[in-house]
Amino acid sequence: MKPDMLDKIKKAIKDAVKGDFYKHRFKDIDIDGINSKEDFEKLPFTDKKDLRDAYPLGLQAVPDEEIVRIHSSSGTTGTPVIIPYTKKDVEDWAVMFKRCYETAEITNLDRIHITPGYGLWTAGIGFQAGAELLGAMAIPMGPGNTEKQIKMMIDMKSTVLCATSSYALLLAEEIAKRGCKDEIHLKKGVIGSERWGEKMRKRIADELGVKLYDIYGLTEIYGPGIGMSCKYECGMHMWTDYIYFEIIDPKTGELLPEGEMGELVITTLCKEGAPLIRYRTHDLTRLMPGKCECGLDYPRIDTILGRSDDMVKVKGTIIYPSMVDSLLSTIDGVSSEYQIMIDHLFGKDILTLFFETSLEKGKKTKELEKTVEREFKAKIGITPVAKAVGMFELPRSEKKSNRVFDNRY
Ligand code: ZN
């Protein structure tokens, strides 16, 4: 850690404790006594549950008159998290987002087709604010209505598609089905930070004929736009003038060395409305070693490999969805789409792996199932029950795909 980073972090902590949330959490901590990286690393983590407990506006760290907007993270598991933003937070976010577009060499001549949702969720409006600051034409579609998406994409000559990977795949498949690829003007895809495998990536890129970029972010920390991949496709540059990040062992909380996979933890350096100190994102990634060929001086994290919560243990073996992605990408005849069900039957765990294939059901798919089972055992360590299904039989979603269903508990 550079000395000026420590100064920035100390200032961020001092600002954070002006609000009740950190005033309470850090009441026994001598902030002036934080004088090294090691001191900082002794501070407790903040987790999503703490943010939920602060519902509705317990995170607010500045007076009411300074708050200009709120966003909320999806409340799929009960109470949502409300994040208040000041005018400066909103502006900072747009500056970061503009930098994301520039990192992908997107210019003010581009027409940016935005499919992530608008509203309480941060995504859509972030993509739009960044596009407008860049001077590009924003096409604020929001999700859904595939028919209209494709028509607008053709008529407006959209050059950049912003989407989640699963929605980009759905659109790519629909365009292929309709045979209208020649009428599409897309050159680049900016794909939200959902974990996605190489095979899915290649399919989207090939079918849409675009170069793909990964964008990183989460509602709790501005939203999408705090990190972005460049044309060298070697991880995402993180905007460390706005955030400080660490990679920890999700089980022990210990800091991990460069290159090792763990959970991403973020501290905001200048967020006013709802600053966060050592926030656990639950996203699995690693710090990429070395410098990027593009010359950008911002450190990189790897493509998100999954959620630390998605990690499952079956018969004593730890499995991340990304392991299954890369396994399936090596087997001919298997598509990128799959689903895992884990059940506990007759006293033992059973892992069933459904995968899509374009092969006709019969002897060939039976052989493919055997191959998948054999490869799974060889590379991951346990034998699943593999089941081939036809193309498009597994659900696609406009938001994030859920691929692992643990029915044991
Ligand atoms: Zn780069």
Tab-separated table of N, CA and C in Angstrom, residues 243-305:
chain	number	residue	atom	x	y	z
A	243	ILE	N	-11.822	3.562	-5.053
A	243	ILE	CA	-12.006	2.436	-4.125
A	243	ILE	C	-10.659	1.784	-3.800
A	244	TYR	N	-10.603	1.147	-2.634
A	244	TYR	CA	-9.438	0.344	-2.273
A	244	TYR	C	-9.946	-1.076	-2.155
A	245	PHE	N	-9.207	-2.044	-2.735
A	245	PHE	CA	-9.727	-3.414	-2.623
A	245	PHE	C	-8.714	-4.400	-2.066
A	246	GLU	N	-9.245	-5.460	-1.464
A	246	GLU	CA	-8.439	-6.544	-0.891
A	246	GLU	C	-9.061	-7.867	-1.329
A	247	ILE	N	-8.247	-8.926	-1.332
A	247	ILE	CA	-8.756	-10.270	-1.605
A	247	ILE	C	-8.519	-11.111	-0.355
A	248	ILE	N	-9.609	-11.673	0.184
A	248	ILE	CA	-9.466	-12.438	1.440
A	248	ILE	C	-9.923	-13.886	1.259
A	249	ASP	N	-9.463	-14.722	2.162
A	249	ASP	CA	-9.970	-16.090	2.235
A	249	ASP	C	-11.391	-15.995	2.805
A	250	PRO	N	-12.421	-16.447	2.042
A	250	PRO	CA	-13.794	-16.256	2.533
A	250	PRO	C	-14.091	-17.019	3.822
A	251	LYS	N	-13.320	-18.042	4.104
A	251	LYS	CA	-13.564	-18.824	5.327
A	251	LYS	C	-12.910	-18.177	6.545
A	252	THR	N	-11.657	-17.746	6.411
A	252	THR	CA	-10.920	-17.265	7.581
A	252	THR	C	-10.852	-15.743	7.673
A	253	GLY	N	-11.089	-15.036	6.554
A	253	GLY	CA	-10.966	-13.582	6.566
A	253	GLY	C	-9.526	-13.104	6.403
A	254	GLU	N	-8.582	-14.039	6.278
A	254	GLU	CA	-7.173	-13.672	6.100
A	254	GLU	C	-6.933	-13.093	4.716
A	255	LEU	N	-6.014	-12.134	4.636
A	255	LEU	CA	-5.640	-11.562	3.347
A	255	LEU	C	-4.878	-12.601	2.518
A	256	LEU	N	-5.160	-12.662	1.208
A	256	LEU	CA	-4.496	-13.656	0.360
A	256	LEU	C	-3.421	-12.986	-0.497
A	257	PRO	N	-2.369	-13.741	-0.834
A	257	PRO	CA	-1.325	-13.158	-1.690
A	257	PRO	C	-1.814	-12.971	-3.125
A	258	GLU	N	-1.121	-12.099	-3.845
A	258	GLU	CA	-1.406	-11.807	-5.250
A	258	GLU	C	-1.583	-13.101	-6.042
A	259	GLY	N	-2.626	-13.141	-6.866
A	259	GLY	CA	-2.813	-14.297	-7.739
A	259	GLY	C	-3.696	-15.384	-7.164
A	260	GLU	N	-3.924	-15.360	-5.847
A	260	GLU	CA	-4.736	-16.421	-5.256
A	260	GLU	C	-6.210	-16.044	-5.235
A	261	MET	N	-7.060	-17.044	-5.516
A	261	MET	CA	-8.488	-16.768	-5.610
A	261	MET	C	-9.124	-16.630	-4.223
A	262	GLY	N	-9.933	-15.621	-4.067
A	262	GLY	CA	-10.629	-15.415	-2.804
A	262	GLY	C	-11.762	-14.421	-2.985
A	263	GLU	N	-12.223	-13.866	-1.865
A	263	GLU	CA	-13.360	-12.945	-1.931
A	263	GLU	C	-12.883	-11.498	-1.999
A	264	LEU	N	-13.554	-10.727	-2.849
A	264	LEU	CA	-13.216	-9.321	-3.030
A	264	LEU	C	-13.844	-8.489	-1.909
A	265	VAL	N	-13.007	-7.652	-1.268
A	265	VAL	CA	-13.461	-6.769	-0.195
A	265	VAL	C	-13.141	-5.335	-0.618
A	266	ILE	N	-14.109	-4.433	-0.501
A	266	ILE	CA	-13.908	-3.072	-1.016
A	266	ILE	C	-14.128	-2.015	0.067
A	267	THR	N	-13.251	-1.010	0.053
A	267	THR	CA	-13.417	0.180	0.887
A	267	THR	C	-13.619	1.370	-0.050
A	268	THR	N	-14.646	2.158	0.175
A	268	THR	CA	-14.852	3.336	-0.673
A	268	THR	C	-13.968	4.469	-0.150
A	269	LEU	N	-13.356	5.222	-1.068
A	269	LEU	CA	-12.418	6.266	-0.646
A	269	LEU	C	-13.053	7.649	-0.594
A	270	CYS	N	-14.103	7.867	-1.400
A	270	CYS	CA	-14.674	9.216	-1.398
A	270	CYS	C	-16.197	9.218	-1.474
A	271	LYS	N	-16.813	8.089	-1.126
A	271	LYS	CA	-18.257	8.027	-1.180
A	271	LYS	C	-18.822	8.751	0.034
A	272	GLU	N	-19.783	9.652	-0.200
A	272	GLU	CA	-20.295	10.491	0.885
A	272	GLU	C	-21.585	9.959	1.505
A	273	GLY	N	-22.557	9.604	0.644
A	273	GLY	CA	-23.898	9.246	1.123
A	273	GLY	C	-23.890	8.009	1.997
A	274	ALA	N	-23.156	6.988	1.554
A	274	ALA	CA	-23.083	5.737	2.302
A	274	ALA	C	-21.697	5.118	2.118
A	275	PRO	N	-20.701	5.659	2.837
A	275	PRO	CA	-19.355	5.081	2.703
A	275	PRO	C	-19.319	3.667	3.271
A	276	LEU	N	-18.473	2.827	2.709
A	276	LEU	CA	-18.342	1.469	3.233
A	276	LEU	C	-16.873	1.146	3.462
A	277	ILE	N	-16.597	0.570	4.604
A	277	ILE	CA	-15.227	0.219	4.969
A	277	ILE	C	-15.120	-1.305	5.022
A	278	ARG	N	-14.220	-1.852	4.248
A	278	ARG	CA	-13.974	-3.307	4.197
A	278	ARG	C	-15.287	-4.078	3.977
A	279	TYR	N	-15.954	-3.741	2.904
A	279	TYR	CA	-17.231	-4.389	2.594
A	279	TYR	C	-17.009	-5.704	1.849
A	280	ARG	N	-17.592	-6.773	2.359
A	280	ARG	CA	-17.446	-8.094	1.724
A	280	ARG	C	-18.419	-8.210	0.568
A	281	THR	N	-17.880	-8.336	-0.658
A	281	THR	CA	-18.746	-8.399	-1.839
A	281	THR	C	-19.292	-9.804	-2.081
A	282	HIS	N	-18.625	-10.810	-1.512
A	282	HIS	CA	-18.926	-12.226	-1.765
A	282	HIS	C	-18.629	-12.645	-3.209
A	283	ASP	N	-17.982	-11.773	-3.986
A	283	ASP	CA	-17.564	-12.145	-5.333
A	283	ASP	C	-16.182	-12.789	-5.264
A	284	LEU	N	-16.046	-13.895	-5.982
A	284	LEU	CA	-14.769	-14.606	-5.990
A	284	LEU	C	-13.923	-14.165	-7.174
A	285	THR	N	-12.699	-13.778	-6.882
A	285	THR	CA	-11.794	-13.359	-7.949
A	285	THR	C	-10.378	-13.410	-7.399
A	286	ARG	N	-9.424	-12.860	-8.148
A	286	ARG	CA	-8.047	-12.780	-7.649
A	286	ARG	C	-7.400	-11.527	-8.210
A	287	LEU	N	-6.340	-11.087	-7.548
A	287	LEU	CA	-5.593	-9.936	-8.045
A	287	LEU	C	-4.676	-10.444	-9.144
A	288	MET	N	-4.780	-9.854	-10.332
A	288	MET	CA	-3.953	-10.299	-11.450
A	288	MET	C	-2.536	-9.758	-11.273
A	289	PRO	N	-1.536	-10.635	-11.363
A	289	PRO	CA	-0.170	-10.157	-11.197
A	289	PRO	C	0.329	-9.381	-12.423
A	290	GLY	N	1.293	-8.547	-12.214
A	290	GLY	CA	1.958	-7.839	-13.319
A	290	GLY	C	1.182	-6.651	-13.848
A	291	LYS	N	1.742	-6.044	-14.898
A	291	LYS	CA	1.107	-4.862	-15.502
A	291	LYS	C	0.399	-5.244	-16.785
A	292	CYS	N	-0.649	-4.481	-17.117
A	292	CYS	CA	-1.404	-4.784	-18.333
A	292	CYS	C	-0.721	-4.144	-19.546
A	293	GLU	N	-0.797	-4.831	-20.658
A	293	GLU	CA	-0.187	-4.341	-21.903
A	293	GLU	C	-0.780	-3.012	-22.367
A	294	CYS	N	-2.014	-2.730	-21.940
A	294	CYS	CA	-2.667	-1.494	-22.395
A	294	CYS	C	-2.031	-0.254	-21.779
A	295	GLY	N	-1.241	-0.457	-20.718
A	295	GLY	CA	-0.529	0.667	-20.115
A	295	GLY	C	-1.296	1.357	-18.990
A	296	LEU	N	-2.563	1.010	-18.786
A	296	LEU	CA	-3.324	1.630	-17.692
A	296	LEU	C	-2.694	1.249	-16.356
A	297	ASP	N	-2.591	2.221	-15.478
A	297	ASP	CA	-1.901	1.999	-14.223
A	297	ASP	C	-2.840	1.495	-13.120
A	298	TYR	N	-4.033	1.080	-13.468
A	298	TYR	CA	-4.969	0.597	-12.457
A	298	TYR	C	-4.833	-0.922	-12.320
A	299	PRO	N	-4.764	-1.428	-11.078
A	299	PRO	CA	-4.618	-2.879	-10.892
A	299	PRO	C	-5.844	-3.629	-11.397
A	300	ARG	N	-5.645	-4.924	-11.678
A	300	ARG	CA	-6.745	-5.708	-12.259
A	300	ARG	C	-7.174	-6.846	-11.354
A	301	ILE	N	-8.474	-7.136	-11.394
A	301	ILE	CA	-8.973	-8.379	-10.791
A	301	ILE	C	-9.421	-9.283	-11.933
A	302	ASP	N	-9.410	-10.578	-11.675
A	302	ASP	CA	-9.830	-11.543	-12.696
A	302	ASP	C	-11.340	-11.454	-12.903
A	303	THR	N	-11.806	-11.965	-14.024
A	303	THR	CA	-13.242	-12.112	-14.260
A	303	THR	C	-13.849	-12.796	-13.036
A	304	ILE	N	-15.039	-12.378	-12.649
A	304	ILE	CA	-15.640	-12.952	-11.437
A	304	ILE	C	-15.874	-14.452	-11.636
A	305	LEU	N	-15.327	-15.239	-10.696
A	305	LEU	CA	-15.374	-16.695	-10.852
A	305	LEU	C	-16.585	-17.302	-10.162
